[in-house]
mmCIF file of C-alpha atoms in Angstrom:
data_model
loop_
_atom_site.group_PDB
_atom_site.id
_atom_site.type_symbol
_atom_site.label_atom_id
_atom_site.label_comp_id
_atom_site.label_asym_id
_atom_site.label_seq_id
_atom_site.Cartn_x
_atom_site.Cartn_y
_atom_site.Cartn_z
ATOM 1 C CA MET A 1 4.150 2.418 -8.558
ATOM 2 C CA ARG A 2 2.740 -0.569 -8.122
ATOM 3 C CA VAL A 3 0.205 -0.943 -4.421
ATOM 4 C CA VAL A 4 -1.354 -4.610 -3.717
ATOM 5 C CA ILE A 5 -4.434 -2.778 -1.193
ATOM 6 C CA GLN A 6 -6.199 -5.507 1.382
ATOM 7 C CA ARG A 7 -9.188 -5.054 3.124
ATOM 8 C CA VAL A 8 -7.891 -6.402 6.326
ATOM 9 C CA SER A 9 -10.761 -6.643 10.191
ATOM 10 C CA GLN A 10 -7.308 -6.270 12.451
ATOM 11 C CA ALA A 11 -3.010 -5.346 10.943
ATOM 12 C CA SER A 12 0.374 -4.486 12.983
ATOM 13 C CA VAL A 13 3.705 -4.244 11.751
ATOM 14 C CA THR A 14 6.237 -5.914 13.655
ATOM 15 C CA VAL A 15 10.519 -5.713 13.178
ATOM 16 C CA ASP A 16 13.337 -6.875 16.221
ATOM 17 C CA SER A 17 10.148 -8.051 17.901
ATOM 18 C CA LYS A 18 8.278 -4.935 18.593
ATOM 19 C CA ILE A 19 5.301 -3.626 16.974
ATOM 20 C CA VAL A 20 5.727 -0.691 15.008
ATOM 21 C CA ALA A 21 2.145 0.030 13.310
ATOM 22 C CA ASP A 22 -1.336 -2.020 14.713
ATOM 23 C CA ILE A 23 -4.674 -1.016 13.278
ATOM 24 C CA GLN A 24 -8.232 -3.093 13.304
ATOM 25 C CA LYS A 25 -10.960 -2.192 10.788
ATOM 26 C CA GLY A 26 -9.167 -0.428 7.986
ATOM 27 C CA LEU A 27 -7.038 -0.323 4.324
ATOM 28 C CA LEU A 28 -3.075 -2.672 4.516
ATOM 29 C CA VAL A 29 -1.405 -1.081 1.383
ATOM 30 C CA LEU A 30 2.112 -3.048 0.299
ATOM 31 C CA VAL A 31 3.712 -0.451 -2.131
ATOM 32 C CA GLY A 32 6.848 -1.572 -4.661
ATOM 33 C CA ILE A 33 8.350 1.759 -6.063
ATOM 34 C CA GLU A 34 10.627 2.396 -9.327
ATOM 35 C CA ASP A 35 12.600 5.286 -10.454
ATOM 36 C CA ALA A 36 9.470 6.184 -12.922
ATOM 37 C CA ASP A 37 7.588 6.961 -11.003
ATOM 38 C CA THR A 38 6.761 10.949 -10.604
ATOM 39 C CA GLN A 39 3.883 12.970 -8.738
ATOM 40 C CA GLU A 40 1.912 12.059 -10.606
ATOM 41 C CA ASP A 41 2.139 8.548 -9.800
ATOM 42 C CA ILE A 42 1.144 9.173 -6.321
ATOM 43 C CA ASP A 43 -1.390 11.330 -6.817
ATOM 44 C CA TRP A 44 -3.376 8.968 -8.211
ATOM 45 C CA LEU A 45 -2.461 6.329 -6.598
ATOM 46 C CA ALA A 46 -3.640 7.738 -3.019
ATOM 47 C CA GLY A 47 -6.489 9.339 -4.715
ATOM 48 C CA LYS A 48 -8.267 5.633 -5.368
ATOM 49 C CA ILE A 49 -6.899 3.552 -2.647
ATOM 50 C CA ILE A 50 -8.975 6.135 -0.368
ATOM 51 C CA LYS A 51 -12.495 6.600 -2.471
ATOM 52 C CA MET A 52 -11.982 3.161 -4.145
ATOM 53 C CA ARG A 53 -15.042 1.887 -2.368
ATOM 54 C CA ILE A 54 -14.804 -1.657 -1.040
ATOM 55 C CA PHE A 55 -16.312 -1.955 2.583
ATOM 56 C CA GLY A 56 -19.916 -2.988 2.662
ATOM 57 C CA ASP A 57 -22.534 -0.621 3.397
ATOM 58 C CA GLU A 58 -25.755 -0.487 5.796
ATOM 59 C CA ASN A 59 -26.769 -4.553 2.676
ATOM 60 C CA ASP A 60 -23.354 -5.124 3.476
ATOM 61 C CA VAL A 61 -22.453 -3.984 0.064
ATOM 62 C CA MET A 62 -19.079 -2.569 -0.928
ATOM 63 C CA ASN A 63 -20.680 0.786 -1.319
ATOM 64 C CA CYS A 64 -18.031 2.434 1.095
ATOM 65 C CA SER A 65 -14.780 3.412 1.334
ATOM 66 C CA VAL A 66 -11.540 2.775 3.878
ATOM 67 C CA GLN A 67 -12.577 7.198 4.539
ATOM 68 C CA ASP A 68 -16.600 6.802 5.371
ATOM 69 C CA ILE A 69 -15.851 3.683 7.647
ATOM 70 C CA ASP A 70 -13.405 6.322 9.462
ATOM 71 C CA GLY A 71 -10.718 3.360 8.879
ATOM 72 C CA ASP A 72 -6.907 2.825 9.791
ATOM 73 C CA ILE A 73 -4.434 2.011 6.842
ATOM 74 C CA ILE A 74 -0.835 0.692 7.159
ATOM 75 C CA VAL A 75 1.593 1.940 4.127
ATOM 76 C CA VAL A 76 4.758 -1.004 3.985
ATOM 77 C CA SER A 77 7.608 -0.815 0.941
ATOM 78 C CA GLN A 78 8.318 -3.975 -0.718
ATOM 79 C CA PHE A 79 10.182 -3.746 -3.931
ATOM 80 C CA THR A 80 9.903 -7.389 -4.361
ATOM 81 C CA LEU A 81 6.544 -5.928 -6.226
ATOM 82 C CA HIS A 82 8.623 -4.965 -8.739
ATOM 83 C CA ALA A 83 9.832 -8.317 -9.153
ATOM 84 C CA SER A 84 10.843 -10.105 -12.739
ATOM 85 C CA THR A 85 10.114 -13.757 -12.863
ATOM 86 C CA LYS A 86 10.250 -14.244 -17.142
ATOM 87 C CA LYS A 87 14.061 -15.672 -16.019
ATOM 88 C CA GLY A 88 14.669 -18.618 -14.412
ATOM 89 C CA ASN A 89 13.925 -18.871 -11.306
ATOM 90 C CA ARG A 90 15.226 -16.290 -8.716
ATOM 91 C CA PRO A 91 13.818 -12.568 -9.132
ATOM 92 C CA SER A 92 14.790 -10.116 -10.129
ATOM 93 C CA TYR A 93 14.315 -6.501 -8.979
ATOM 94 C CA ILE A 94 16.169 -4.182 -11.407
ATOM 95 C CA LYS A 95 13.160 -3.144 -11.993
ATOM 96 C CA ALA A 96 12.439 -1.274 -7.707
ATOM 97 C CA SER A 97 14.324 1.740 -7.538
ATOM 98 C CA LYS A 98 17.455 2.160 -5.124
ATOM 99 C CA PRO A 99 17.048 3.765 -1.993
ATOM 100 C CA ASP A 100 18.346 7.545 -2.270
ATOM 101 C CA PHE A 101 15.091 7.738 -5.023
ATOM 102 C CA ALA A 102 12.987 4.813 -3.338
ATOM 103 C CA ILE A 103 12.298 6.714 0.230
ATOM 104 C CA PRO A 104 11.436 9.942 -0.327
ATOM 105 C CA THR A 105 9.167 8.473 -3.004
ATOM 106 C CA TYR A 106 8.377 6.774 -0.530
ATOM 107 C CA GLU A 107 7.574 9.142 2.468
ATOM 108 C CA ASN A 108 6.218 11.114 0.647
ATOM 109 C CA PHE A 109 3.498 8.283 -0.870
ATOM 110 C CA VAL A 110 3.351 7.672 2.254
ATOM 111 C CA GLN A 111 1.908 12.152 3.234
ATOM 112 C CA ALA A 112 0.063 11.894 -0.251
ATOM 113 C CA ILE A 113 -2.824 9.470 2.134
ATOM 114 C CA GLU A 114 -2.962 11.668 4.891
ATOM 115 C CA LYS A 115 -3.558 13.509 3.765
ATOM 116 C CA GLU A 116 -6.263 12.857 0.781
ATOM 117 C CA LEU A 117 -7.688 10.091 4.126
ATOM 118 C CA GLY A 118 -7.423 13.488 6.393
ATOM 119 C CA LYS A 119 -5.570 11.919 9.512
ATOM 120 C CA LYS A 120 -2.530 10.158 10.687
ATOM 121 C CA VAL A 121 -1.603 6.539 8.657
ATOM 122 C CA GLN A 122 0.821 3.874 10.328
ATOM 123 C CA THR A 123 3.828 2.472 7.979
ATOM 124 C CA GLY A 124 6.441 -0.231 8.164
ATOM 125 C CA ILE A 125 9.940 0.677 8.834
ATOM 126 C CA PHE A 126 11.270 0.914 4.808
ATOM 127 C CA GLY A 127 14.202 -1.187 4.599
ATOM 128 C CA ALA A 128 13.621 -3.258 8.054
ATOM 129 C CA ASP A 129 12.738 -7.341 7.859
ATOM 130 C CA MET A 130 9.284 -6.221 9.185
ATOM 131 C CA LYS A 131 6.880 -9.467 9.940
ATOM 132 C CA VAL A 132 3.934 -8.056 9.139
ATOM 133 C CA SER A 133 0.518 -9.840 10.652
ATOM 134 C CA LEU A 134 -3.128 -9.593 8.903
ATOM 135 C CA LEU A 135 -6.483 -10.806 8.799
ATOM 136 C CA ASN A 136 -7.686 -10.404 5.821
ATOM 137 C CA ASP A 137 -11.565 -9.487 5.501
ATOM 138 C CA GLY A 138 -13.381 -10.714 2.576
ATOM 139 C CA PRO A 139 -10.630 -11.339 1.076
ATOM 140 C CA VAL A 140 -10.856 -8.137 -0.352
ATOM 141 C CA THR A 141 -6.882 -7.977 -2.491
ATOM 142 C CA ILE A 142 -7.167 -5.361 -5.520
ATOM 143 C CA VAL A 143 -3.135 -5.578 -6.909
ATOM 144 C CA MET A 144 -2.765 -0.986 -9.247
ATOM 145 C CA ASP A 145 0.096 -0.115 -10.760
ATOM 146 C CA SER A 146 -0.165 3.526 -11.681
ATOM 147 C CA LYS A 147 1.521 3.139 -15.175
ATOM 148 C CA ASN A 148 -1.330 0.589 -16.423
ATOM 149 C CA ARG A 149 -3.941 2.205 -14.894
ATOM 150 C CA GLU A 150 -7.093 0.305 -15.114
#
């Protein structure tokens, strides 16, 4: 699993001119799923995302997690995170999972985030043409891959 985590002051997802997710302070999490992803990958990423100290404390030092600040989260599926750009100029998405595997894995990931966070998480709509709007705070953007746990 690959995720791009963005600390946001505001974020929303629109599908067919309708806002389907909208948060203020929190995280926008883009997630790409591959067939090799397991429950261990889901649990590891969910725990890291919720506990990651990337929000400012009273001294504006990044010591607080999204949970510490009672922030919200939007999770958006994004198969293009598994793009291979090795050959030519047109990315290949061969590593990205097909919907029959990706949808239940994505839903499981959202549930794991909700369990760790202790509240409902907003989402985009899997497979839809989504318009994602955000105000990146900082900017703070972190890329993680559950197969490369650095």
